[in-house]
Coordinates of C-alpha atoms in Angstrom, one line a residue:
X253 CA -52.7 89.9 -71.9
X254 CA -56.5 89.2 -72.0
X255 CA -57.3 85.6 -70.0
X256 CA -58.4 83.4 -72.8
X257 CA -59.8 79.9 -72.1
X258 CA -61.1 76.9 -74.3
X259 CA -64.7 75.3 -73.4
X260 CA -67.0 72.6 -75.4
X261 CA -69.1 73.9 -78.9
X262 CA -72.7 73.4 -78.2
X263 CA -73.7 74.4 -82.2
X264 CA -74.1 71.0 -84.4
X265 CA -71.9 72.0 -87.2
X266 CA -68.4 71.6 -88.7
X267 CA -66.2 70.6 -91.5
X268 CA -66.1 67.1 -92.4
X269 CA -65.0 64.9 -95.8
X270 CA -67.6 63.3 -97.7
X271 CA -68.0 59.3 -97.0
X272 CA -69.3 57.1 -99.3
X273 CA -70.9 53.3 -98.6
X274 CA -71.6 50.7 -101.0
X275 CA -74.2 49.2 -99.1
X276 CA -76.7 52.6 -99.1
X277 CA -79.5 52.2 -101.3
X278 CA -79.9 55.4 -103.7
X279 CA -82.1 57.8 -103.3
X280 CA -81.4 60.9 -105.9
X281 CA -83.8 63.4 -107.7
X282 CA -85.1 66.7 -105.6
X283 CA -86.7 69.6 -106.0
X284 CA -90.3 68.3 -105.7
X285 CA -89.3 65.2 -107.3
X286 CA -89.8 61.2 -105.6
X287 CA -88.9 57.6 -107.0
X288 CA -91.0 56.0 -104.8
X289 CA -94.8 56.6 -104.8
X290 CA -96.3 57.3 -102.0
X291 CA -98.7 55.3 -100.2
X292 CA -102.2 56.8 -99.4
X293 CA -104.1 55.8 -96.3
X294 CA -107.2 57.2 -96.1
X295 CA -110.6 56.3 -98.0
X296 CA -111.6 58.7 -101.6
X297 CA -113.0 61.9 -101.2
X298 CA -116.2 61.1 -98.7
X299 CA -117.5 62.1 -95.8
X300 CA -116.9 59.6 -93.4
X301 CA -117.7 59.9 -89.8
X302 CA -115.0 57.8 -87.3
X303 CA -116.0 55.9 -84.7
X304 CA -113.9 56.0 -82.0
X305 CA -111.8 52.3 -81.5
X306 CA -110.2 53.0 -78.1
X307 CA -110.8 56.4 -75.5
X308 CA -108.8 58.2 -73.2
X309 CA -108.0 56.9 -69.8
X310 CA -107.8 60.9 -67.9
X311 CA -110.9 62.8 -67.8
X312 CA -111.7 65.6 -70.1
X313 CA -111.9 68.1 -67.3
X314 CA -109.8 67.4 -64.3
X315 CA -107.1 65.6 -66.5
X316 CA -107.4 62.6 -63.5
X317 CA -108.1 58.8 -63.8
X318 CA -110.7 56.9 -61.9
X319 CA -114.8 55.6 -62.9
X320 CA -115.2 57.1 -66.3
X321 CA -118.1 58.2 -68.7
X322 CA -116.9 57.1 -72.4
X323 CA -118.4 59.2 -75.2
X324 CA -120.3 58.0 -77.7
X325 CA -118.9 60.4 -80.6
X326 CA -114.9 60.4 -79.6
X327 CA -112.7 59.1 -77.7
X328 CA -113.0 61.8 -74.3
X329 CA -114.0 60.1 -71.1
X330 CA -115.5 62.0 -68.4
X331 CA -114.8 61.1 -64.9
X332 CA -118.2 59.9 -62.3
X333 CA -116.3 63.3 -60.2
X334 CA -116.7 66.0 -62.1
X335 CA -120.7 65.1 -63.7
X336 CA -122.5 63.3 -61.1
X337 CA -125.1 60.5 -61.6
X338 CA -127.5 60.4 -58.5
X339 CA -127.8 56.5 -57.3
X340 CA -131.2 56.0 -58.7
X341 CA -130.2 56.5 -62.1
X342 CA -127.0 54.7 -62.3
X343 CA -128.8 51.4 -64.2
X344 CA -131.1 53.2 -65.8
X345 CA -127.3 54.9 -67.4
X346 CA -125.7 51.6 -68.0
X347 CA -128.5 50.1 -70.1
X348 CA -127.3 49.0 -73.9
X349 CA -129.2 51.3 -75.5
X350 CA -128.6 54.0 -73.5
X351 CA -125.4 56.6 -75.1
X352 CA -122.9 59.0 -73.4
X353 CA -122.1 62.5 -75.4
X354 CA -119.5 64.4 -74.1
X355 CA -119.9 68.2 -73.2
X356 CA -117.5 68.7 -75.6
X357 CA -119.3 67.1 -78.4
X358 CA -122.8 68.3 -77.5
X359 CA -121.4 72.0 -77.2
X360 CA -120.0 71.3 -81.0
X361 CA -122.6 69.7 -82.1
X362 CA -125.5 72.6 -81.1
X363 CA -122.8 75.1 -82.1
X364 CA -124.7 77.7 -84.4
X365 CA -127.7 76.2 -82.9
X366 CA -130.7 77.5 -80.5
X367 CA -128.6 76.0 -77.5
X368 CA -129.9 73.2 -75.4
X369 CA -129.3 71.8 -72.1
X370 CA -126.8 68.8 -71.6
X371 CA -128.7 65.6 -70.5
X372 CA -125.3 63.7 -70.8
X373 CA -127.1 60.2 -71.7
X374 CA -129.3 59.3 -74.7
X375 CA -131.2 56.9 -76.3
X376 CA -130.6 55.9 -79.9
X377 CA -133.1 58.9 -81.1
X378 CA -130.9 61.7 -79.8
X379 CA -133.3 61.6 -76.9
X380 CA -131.9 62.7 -72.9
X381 CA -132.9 59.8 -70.8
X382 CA -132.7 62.0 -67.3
X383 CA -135.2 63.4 -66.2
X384 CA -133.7 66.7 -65.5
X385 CA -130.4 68.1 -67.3
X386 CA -126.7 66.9 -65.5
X387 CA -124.9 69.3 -64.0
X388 CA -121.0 69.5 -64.6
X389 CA -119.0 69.7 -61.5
X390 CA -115.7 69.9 -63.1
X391 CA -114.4 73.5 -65.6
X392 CA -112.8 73.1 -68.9
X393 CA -108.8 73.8 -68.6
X394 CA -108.7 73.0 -72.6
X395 CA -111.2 73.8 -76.1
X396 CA -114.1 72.0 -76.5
X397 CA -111.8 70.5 -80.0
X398 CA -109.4 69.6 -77.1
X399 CA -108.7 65.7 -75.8
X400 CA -105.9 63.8 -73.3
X401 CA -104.6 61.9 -75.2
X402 CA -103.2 58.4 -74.0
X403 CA -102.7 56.2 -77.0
X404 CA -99.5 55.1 -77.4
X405 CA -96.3 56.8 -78.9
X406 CA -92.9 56.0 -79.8
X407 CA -89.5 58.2 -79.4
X408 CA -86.4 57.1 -81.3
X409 CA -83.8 59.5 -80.4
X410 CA -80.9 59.0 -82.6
X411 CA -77.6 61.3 -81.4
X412 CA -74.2 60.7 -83.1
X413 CA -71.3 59.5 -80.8
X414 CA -69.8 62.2 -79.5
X415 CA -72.9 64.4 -78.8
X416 CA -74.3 64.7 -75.2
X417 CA -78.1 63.5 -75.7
X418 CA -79.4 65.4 -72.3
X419 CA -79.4 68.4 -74.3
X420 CA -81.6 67.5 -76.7
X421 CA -85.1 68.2 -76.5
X422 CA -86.7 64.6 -77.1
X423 CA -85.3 64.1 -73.4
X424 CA -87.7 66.8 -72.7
X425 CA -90.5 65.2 -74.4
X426 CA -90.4 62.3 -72.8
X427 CA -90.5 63.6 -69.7
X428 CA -93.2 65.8 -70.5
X429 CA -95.3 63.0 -71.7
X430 CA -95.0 60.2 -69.1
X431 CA -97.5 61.6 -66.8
X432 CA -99.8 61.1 -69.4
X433 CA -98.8 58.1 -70.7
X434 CA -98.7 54.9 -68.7
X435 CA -95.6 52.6 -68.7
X436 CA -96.9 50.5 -71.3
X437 CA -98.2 53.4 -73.9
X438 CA -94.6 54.8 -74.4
X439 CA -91.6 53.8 -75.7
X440 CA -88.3 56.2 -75.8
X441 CA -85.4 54.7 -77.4
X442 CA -81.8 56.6 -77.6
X443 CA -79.8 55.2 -80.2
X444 CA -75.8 56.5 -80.3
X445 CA -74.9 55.9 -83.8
X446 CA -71.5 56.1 -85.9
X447 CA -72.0 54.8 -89.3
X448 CA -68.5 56.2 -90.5
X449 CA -67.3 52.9 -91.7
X450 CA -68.8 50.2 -93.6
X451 CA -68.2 47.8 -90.5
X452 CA -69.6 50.4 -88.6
X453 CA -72.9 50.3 -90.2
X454 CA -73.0 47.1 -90.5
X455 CA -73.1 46.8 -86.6
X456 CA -75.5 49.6 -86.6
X457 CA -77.5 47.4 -89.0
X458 CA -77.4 44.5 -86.1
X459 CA -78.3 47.2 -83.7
X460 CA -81.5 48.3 -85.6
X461 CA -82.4 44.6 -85.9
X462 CA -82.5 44.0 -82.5
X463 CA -84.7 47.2 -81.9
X464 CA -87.1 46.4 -84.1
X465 CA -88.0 43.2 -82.2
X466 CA -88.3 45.2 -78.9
X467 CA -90.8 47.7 -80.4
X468 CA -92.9 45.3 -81.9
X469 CA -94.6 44.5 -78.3
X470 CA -96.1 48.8 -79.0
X471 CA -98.7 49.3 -81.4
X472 CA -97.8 52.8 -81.7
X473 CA -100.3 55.2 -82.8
X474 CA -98.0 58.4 -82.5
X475 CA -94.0 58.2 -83.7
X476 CA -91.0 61.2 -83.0
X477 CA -88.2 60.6 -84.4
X478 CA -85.3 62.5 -83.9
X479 CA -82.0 63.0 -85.6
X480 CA -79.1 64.6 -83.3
X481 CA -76.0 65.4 -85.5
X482 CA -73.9 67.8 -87.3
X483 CA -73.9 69.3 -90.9
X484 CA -71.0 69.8 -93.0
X485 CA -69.2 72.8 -93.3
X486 CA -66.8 71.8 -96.0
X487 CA -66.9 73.5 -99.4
X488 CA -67.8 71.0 -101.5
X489 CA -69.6 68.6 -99.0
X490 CA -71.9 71.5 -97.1
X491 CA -75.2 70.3 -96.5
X492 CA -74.1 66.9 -95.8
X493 CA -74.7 65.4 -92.6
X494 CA -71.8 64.1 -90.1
X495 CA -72.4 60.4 -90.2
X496 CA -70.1 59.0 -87.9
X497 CA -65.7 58.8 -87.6
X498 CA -63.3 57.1 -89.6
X499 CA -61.2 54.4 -88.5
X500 CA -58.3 55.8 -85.7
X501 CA -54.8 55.2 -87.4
X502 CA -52.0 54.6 -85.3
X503 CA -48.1 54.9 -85.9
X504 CA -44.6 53.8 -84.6
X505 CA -44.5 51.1 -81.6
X506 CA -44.7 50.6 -78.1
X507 CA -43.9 53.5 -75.8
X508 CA -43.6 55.4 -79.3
X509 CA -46.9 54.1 -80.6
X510 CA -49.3 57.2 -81.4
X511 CA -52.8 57.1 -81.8
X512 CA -54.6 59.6 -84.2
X513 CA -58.3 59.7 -83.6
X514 CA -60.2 59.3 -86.9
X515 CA -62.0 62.2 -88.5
X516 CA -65.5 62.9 -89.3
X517 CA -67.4 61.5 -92.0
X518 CA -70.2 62.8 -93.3
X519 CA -72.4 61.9 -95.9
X520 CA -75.3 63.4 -98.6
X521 CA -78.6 63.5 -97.4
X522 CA -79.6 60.6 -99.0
X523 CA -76.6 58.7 -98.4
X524 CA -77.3 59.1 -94.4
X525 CA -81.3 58.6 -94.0
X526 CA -80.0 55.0 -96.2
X527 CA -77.8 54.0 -93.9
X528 CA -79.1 55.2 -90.2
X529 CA -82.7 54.5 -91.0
X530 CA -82.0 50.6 -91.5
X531 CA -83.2 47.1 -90.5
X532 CA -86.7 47.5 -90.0
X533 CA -86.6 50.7 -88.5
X534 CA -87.5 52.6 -91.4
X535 CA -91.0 51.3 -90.9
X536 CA -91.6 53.3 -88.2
X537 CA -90.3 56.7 -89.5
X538 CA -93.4 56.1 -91.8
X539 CA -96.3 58.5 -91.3
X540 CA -93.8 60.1 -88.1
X541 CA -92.9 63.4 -87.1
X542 CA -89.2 63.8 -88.0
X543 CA -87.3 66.4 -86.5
X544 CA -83.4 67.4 -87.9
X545 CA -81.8 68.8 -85.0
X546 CA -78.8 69.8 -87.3
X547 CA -77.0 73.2 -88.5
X548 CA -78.8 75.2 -91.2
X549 CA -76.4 74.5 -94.2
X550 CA -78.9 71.1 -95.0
X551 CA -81.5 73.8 -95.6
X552 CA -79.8 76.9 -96.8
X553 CA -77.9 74.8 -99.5
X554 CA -80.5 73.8 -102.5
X555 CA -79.1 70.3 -103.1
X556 CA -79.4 69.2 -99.6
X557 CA -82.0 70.4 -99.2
X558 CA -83.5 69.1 -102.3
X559 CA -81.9 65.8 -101.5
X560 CA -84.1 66.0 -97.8
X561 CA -87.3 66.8 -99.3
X562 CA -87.0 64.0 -101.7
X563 CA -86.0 61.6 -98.6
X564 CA -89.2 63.0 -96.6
X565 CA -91.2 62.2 -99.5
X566 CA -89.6 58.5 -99.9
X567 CA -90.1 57.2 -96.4
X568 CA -93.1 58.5 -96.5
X569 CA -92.5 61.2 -93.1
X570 CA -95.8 63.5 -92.8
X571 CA -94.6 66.2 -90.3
X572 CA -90.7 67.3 -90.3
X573 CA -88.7 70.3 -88.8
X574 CA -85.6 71.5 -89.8
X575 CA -84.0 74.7 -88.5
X576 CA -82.5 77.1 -90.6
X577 CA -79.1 78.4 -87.9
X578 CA -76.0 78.1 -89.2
X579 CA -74.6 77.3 -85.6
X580 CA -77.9 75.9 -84.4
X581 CA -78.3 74.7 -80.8
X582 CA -81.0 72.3 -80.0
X583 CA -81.7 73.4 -76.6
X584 CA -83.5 76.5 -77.5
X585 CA -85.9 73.9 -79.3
X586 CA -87.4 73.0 -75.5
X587 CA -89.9 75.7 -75.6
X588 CA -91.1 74.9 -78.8
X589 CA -91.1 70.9 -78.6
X590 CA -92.9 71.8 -74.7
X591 CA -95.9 73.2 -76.5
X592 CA -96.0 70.6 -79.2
X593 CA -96.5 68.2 -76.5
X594 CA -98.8 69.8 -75.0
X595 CA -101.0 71.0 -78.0
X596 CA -100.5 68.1 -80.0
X597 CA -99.4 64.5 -78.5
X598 CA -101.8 65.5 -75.5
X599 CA -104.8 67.5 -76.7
X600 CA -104.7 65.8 -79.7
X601 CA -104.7 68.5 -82.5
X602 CA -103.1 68.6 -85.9
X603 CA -99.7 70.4 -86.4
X604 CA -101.0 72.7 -89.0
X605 CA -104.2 73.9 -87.2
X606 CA -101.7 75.4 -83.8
X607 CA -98.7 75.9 -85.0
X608 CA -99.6 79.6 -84.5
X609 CA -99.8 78.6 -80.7
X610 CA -96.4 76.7 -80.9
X611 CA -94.4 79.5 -82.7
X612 CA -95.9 82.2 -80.2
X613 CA -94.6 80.3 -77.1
X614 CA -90.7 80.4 -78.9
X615 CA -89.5 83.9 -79.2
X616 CA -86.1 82.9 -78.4
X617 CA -86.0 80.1 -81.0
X618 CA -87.3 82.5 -83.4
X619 CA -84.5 85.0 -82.8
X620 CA -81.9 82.1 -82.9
X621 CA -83.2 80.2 -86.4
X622 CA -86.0 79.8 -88.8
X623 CA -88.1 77.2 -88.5
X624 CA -88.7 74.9 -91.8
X625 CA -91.5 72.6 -91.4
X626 CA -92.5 70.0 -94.4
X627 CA -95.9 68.8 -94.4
X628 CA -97.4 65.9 -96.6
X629 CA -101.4 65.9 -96.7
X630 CA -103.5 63.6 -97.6
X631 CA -100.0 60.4 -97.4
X632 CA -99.8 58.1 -94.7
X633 CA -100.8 58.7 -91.8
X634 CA -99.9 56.9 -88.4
X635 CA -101.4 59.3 -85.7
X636 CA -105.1 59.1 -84.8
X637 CA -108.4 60.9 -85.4
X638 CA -108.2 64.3 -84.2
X639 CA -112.0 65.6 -82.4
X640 CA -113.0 67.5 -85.5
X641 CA -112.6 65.0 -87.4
X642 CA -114.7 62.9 -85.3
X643 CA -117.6 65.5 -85.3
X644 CA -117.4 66.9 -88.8
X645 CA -116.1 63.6 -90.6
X646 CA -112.7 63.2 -92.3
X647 CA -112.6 64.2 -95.9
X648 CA -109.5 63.0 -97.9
X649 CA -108.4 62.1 -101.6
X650 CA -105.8 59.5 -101.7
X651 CA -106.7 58.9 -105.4
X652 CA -105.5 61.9 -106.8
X653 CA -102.1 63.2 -106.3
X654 CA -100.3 64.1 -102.9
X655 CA -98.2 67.0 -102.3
X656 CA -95.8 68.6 -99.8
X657 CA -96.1 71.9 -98.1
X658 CA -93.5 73.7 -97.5
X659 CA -93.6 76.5 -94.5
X660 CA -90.6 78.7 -93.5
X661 CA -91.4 80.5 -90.5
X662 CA -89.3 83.9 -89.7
X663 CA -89.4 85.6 -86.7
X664 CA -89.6 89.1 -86.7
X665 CA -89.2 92.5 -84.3
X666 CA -88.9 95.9 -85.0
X667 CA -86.0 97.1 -83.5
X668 CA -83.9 93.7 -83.7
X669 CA -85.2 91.5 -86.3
X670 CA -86.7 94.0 -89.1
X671 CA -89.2 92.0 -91.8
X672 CA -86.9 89.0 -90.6
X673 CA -83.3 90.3 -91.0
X674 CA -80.6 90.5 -88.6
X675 CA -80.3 93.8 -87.6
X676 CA -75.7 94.1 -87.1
X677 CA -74.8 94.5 -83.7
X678 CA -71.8 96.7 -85.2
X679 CA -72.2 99.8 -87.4
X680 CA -69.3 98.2 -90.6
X681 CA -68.4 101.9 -91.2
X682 CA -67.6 103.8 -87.9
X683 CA -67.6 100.3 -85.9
X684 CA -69.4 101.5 -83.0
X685 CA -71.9 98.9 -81.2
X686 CA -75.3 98.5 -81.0
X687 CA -75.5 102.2 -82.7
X688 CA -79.1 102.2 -85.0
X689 CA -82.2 104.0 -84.2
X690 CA -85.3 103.8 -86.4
X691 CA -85.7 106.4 -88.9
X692 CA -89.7 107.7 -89.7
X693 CA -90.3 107.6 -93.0
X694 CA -93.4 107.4 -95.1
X695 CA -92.9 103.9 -95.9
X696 CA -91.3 103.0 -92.4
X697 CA -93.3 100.5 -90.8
X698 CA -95.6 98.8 -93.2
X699 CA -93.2 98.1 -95.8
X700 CA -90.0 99.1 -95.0
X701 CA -88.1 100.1 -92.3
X702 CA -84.8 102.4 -92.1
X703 CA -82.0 102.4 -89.4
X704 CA -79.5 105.2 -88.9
X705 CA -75.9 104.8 -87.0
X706 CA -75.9 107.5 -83.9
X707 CA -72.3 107.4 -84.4
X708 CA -70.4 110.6 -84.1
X709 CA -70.2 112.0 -87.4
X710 CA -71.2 108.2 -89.1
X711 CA -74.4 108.8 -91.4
X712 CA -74.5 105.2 -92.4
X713 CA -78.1 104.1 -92.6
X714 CA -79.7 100.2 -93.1
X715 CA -82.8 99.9 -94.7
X716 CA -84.9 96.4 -95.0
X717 CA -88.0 96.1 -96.7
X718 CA -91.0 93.4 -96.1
X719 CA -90.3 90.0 -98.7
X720 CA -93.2 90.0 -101.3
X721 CA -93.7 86.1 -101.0
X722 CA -94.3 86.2 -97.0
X723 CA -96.9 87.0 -94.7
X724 CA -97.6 88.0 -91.6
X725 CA -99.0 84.8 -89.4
X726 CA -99.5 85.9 -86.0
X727 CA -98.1 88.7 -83.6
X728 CA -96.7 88.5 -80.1
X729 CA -98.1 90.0 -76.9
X730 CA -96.9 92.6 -78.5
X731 CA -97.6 94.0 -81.8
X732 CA -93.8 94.5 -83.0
X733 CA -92.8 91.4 -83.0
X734 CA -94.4 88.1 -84.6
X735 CA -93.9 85.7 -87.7
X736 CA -93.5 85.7 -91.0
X737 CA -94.0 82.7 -92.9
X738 CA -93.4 81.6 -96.7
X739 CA -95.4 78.5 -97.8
X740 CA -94.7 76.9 -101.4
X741 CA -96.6 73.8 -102.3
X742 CA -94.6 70.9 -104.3
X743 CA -96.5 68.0 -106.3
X744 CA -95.4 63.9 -105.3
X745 CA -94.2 63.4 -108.9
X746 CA -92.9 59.9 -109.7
X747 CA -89.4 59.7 -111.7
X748 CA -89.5 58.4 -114.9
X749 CA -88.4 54.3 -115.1

């Protein structure tokens, strides 16, 4: 017989019954719709020009500590190392009315420009002090829109007992980002939940409590949360995410005593941000990035994922991921959440403006799932000023109405993934494997592409065409493979009292 063995799931899905607590608050209506209105944090449509409050403790160009230049205009520092200051000058720099611009600012700000030399200090006209332009000892590794980032961030890493949490990629975050952050700027906090049980959540209640008083001592300007758990696969329940376990019953005594371990309990979308987002705790998923390391089925299935988008809007979330795998597996997240660290918790950039860059560095994410990402312009925001928006001033309506974006990004190649769709790895009608070649047609390519089975008298053919609503966003390093992505815009509507 064929050797068969059993090893350990690594997807996050599975059946589960539906739980129900009393003591969850409700959150219902979907589809675009919120109860709560959300909370604007930025001043009416203006032009204001930040000033920067606190700057960056690693040079601009070499990425090290040490003496550093602050700039005037953002929060870059420039080390004494890589632009040099003869001695004679050195008071005539420190004097009150005398101003640091970065190179990054001046080479934004002269941008379009006749272009001018970089004096590196000025007086209060605009006016280089030096005699003679500086001269830059250090090269750029990043974009002049580019910063290294050290203000402070929090990572709440909440994994439901039973999962291993090294797998996860907010372990990888934090790693990533401790060079960067010094012991006092970061906080990463690993919470192993089970909320299956009403005394269950009330000790996770306790627990939350208790946290809350620790990260009180961070004034966090950046916040990650992340969720670690299963989805329902249960007809019925599916979409609903695995809470926690039931009670374990036992039966008969003494030597004959049995113990059945107690099932999983999973909850509606709702139902579960209420009761694990608790105690104080839900203050700080406010203006975060939320990521849902869970199965597809909370995407895929309309009233979850109604019920999610209704719970982004409500505790007020700006950024969240979801992943769109039916047997999803976090740890092909890594590559992804490595680039988001570097483009955006360390340079300092906005999601939106390189999640090109992010999606090009995760092929193999992009072959496993579609990525969902939910978006909220214009809410509240936690994280801090990006560099364009210290050089070309914020601009932001919190008066009018906020909305939610709603991006599904689809990874596509032309000989596995055609316009998006999973090319079968089996031919259904001869049954032979990995049998298709491309068939030329007029419309093959653009629009549409056909497959043929190479199977011995098999003349089964696939064809797939190109979705009207989506778009290309970027190609690869190569120009057969790239994403797609769908983007539909909700209003922040407030129910009805």
């Amino acid at each position: 017989m064929a050797r068969t063995k059993q090893t350990a799931g690594n997807s996050t899905g599975g059946p589960a019954r539906r739980g129900h607590l009393p003591i969850f608050k409700k959150v219902t209506g979907h589809a675009g719709k919120q109860l709560i209105k959300t909370v604007q944090a930025t001043p009416p449509r203006v032009k204001i020009m930040p000033k920067p409050n606190s700057h960056n403790i690693f040079c601009f160009f070499c990425c090290d500590g040490g003496s550093l230049y602050d700039c005037t205009v953002c929060p870059r520092s420039v080390c004494d190392r890589c632009i040099v200051i003869p001695p004679e000058f050195q008071e005539l720099i420190m004097d009150p009315g005398v101003y640091f611009i970065c190179p990054g600012c001046h080479e934004m700000r002269t941008k379009g420009d006749a272009m001018k030399p970089y004096f590196a200090f000025e007086n209060a006209s605009g006016q280089g002090v030096l005699p003679t332009p500086v001269t830059i000892h250090g090269h750029i590794e990043v974009t002049s829109r580019s910063q290294i980032c050290s203000s402070p961030v929090l990572i709440l890493h909440f994994v439901i007992k039973g999962l291993d949490p090294s797998g996860s990629p907010a372990t990888s975050m934090q790693q990533q980002l401790r060079p960067f952050k010094p012991q006092n700027n970061m906080q990463y906090h690993e919470i192993i939940f089970d909320i299956g049980t009403g005394k269950k959540a009330e000790k996770h209640l306790t627990t939350m409590k208790q946290l809350v008083t620790r990260i009180k001592l961070l004034q966090c300007e950046r916040v990650e949360v992340f969720v670690f758990s299963h989805s329902s696969t249960t007809e019925g329940s599916r979409g609903d995410i695995w809470g926690g376990y039931a009670d374990d019953e036992s039966s008969g005594r003494g030597r004959n005593k049995v113990v059945i371990e107690g099932g999983p309990v999973a909850y509606t979308v709702n139902d579960f941000f209420a009761g694990l987002f608790v105690g104080g705790i839900e203050d700080y998923v406010k203006g975060s990035t939320l990521w849902m390391f869970i199965c597809g089925h909370m995407v895929q299935e309309p009233d979850a994922f109604g019920a999610f988008k209704a719970c982004v809007k409500e505790y007020e979330v700006e950024h969240a991921f979801a992943f769109g795998a039916e047997r999803f597996h976090a740890c092909l997240v890594v590559p992804f959440i490595s680039t988001y660290v570097g483009r955006v918790l360390v340079e300092g950039f906005e999601v939106q403006d390189v999640i090109r860059d992010i999606l090009l560095a995760s092929p193999r994410l992009g072959m496993h799932s579609s990525v969902v990402h939910l978006y909220r312009p214009n809410a509240f925001r936690r994280r801090p000023t990006t560099i364009s928006e210290y050089t070309q001033g914020l601009m932001c309506d919190p008066t009018g109405p906020t909305s939610m974006i709603v991006s599904t990004y689809t990874f596509f190649h032309e000989n596995l993934r055609p316009f998006g769709n999973v090319l079968p790895y089996q031919c259904s009608k001869c049954m032979c494997v990995h049998p298709w070649e491309r068939v030329a047609s007029k419309k093959s390519g653009r629009d549409e592409s056909t497959f043929r089975c190479k199977g011995t008298d098999c003349d089964h053919t696939l064809t797939f065409a190109k979705s009207k609503e989506s778009q290309v966003m970027n190609k690869g390093s190569r120009a057969s493979s790239g994403w797609f992505v769908s983007v539909t815009t909700e209003p922040d509507t407030v129910a009805d009292p």
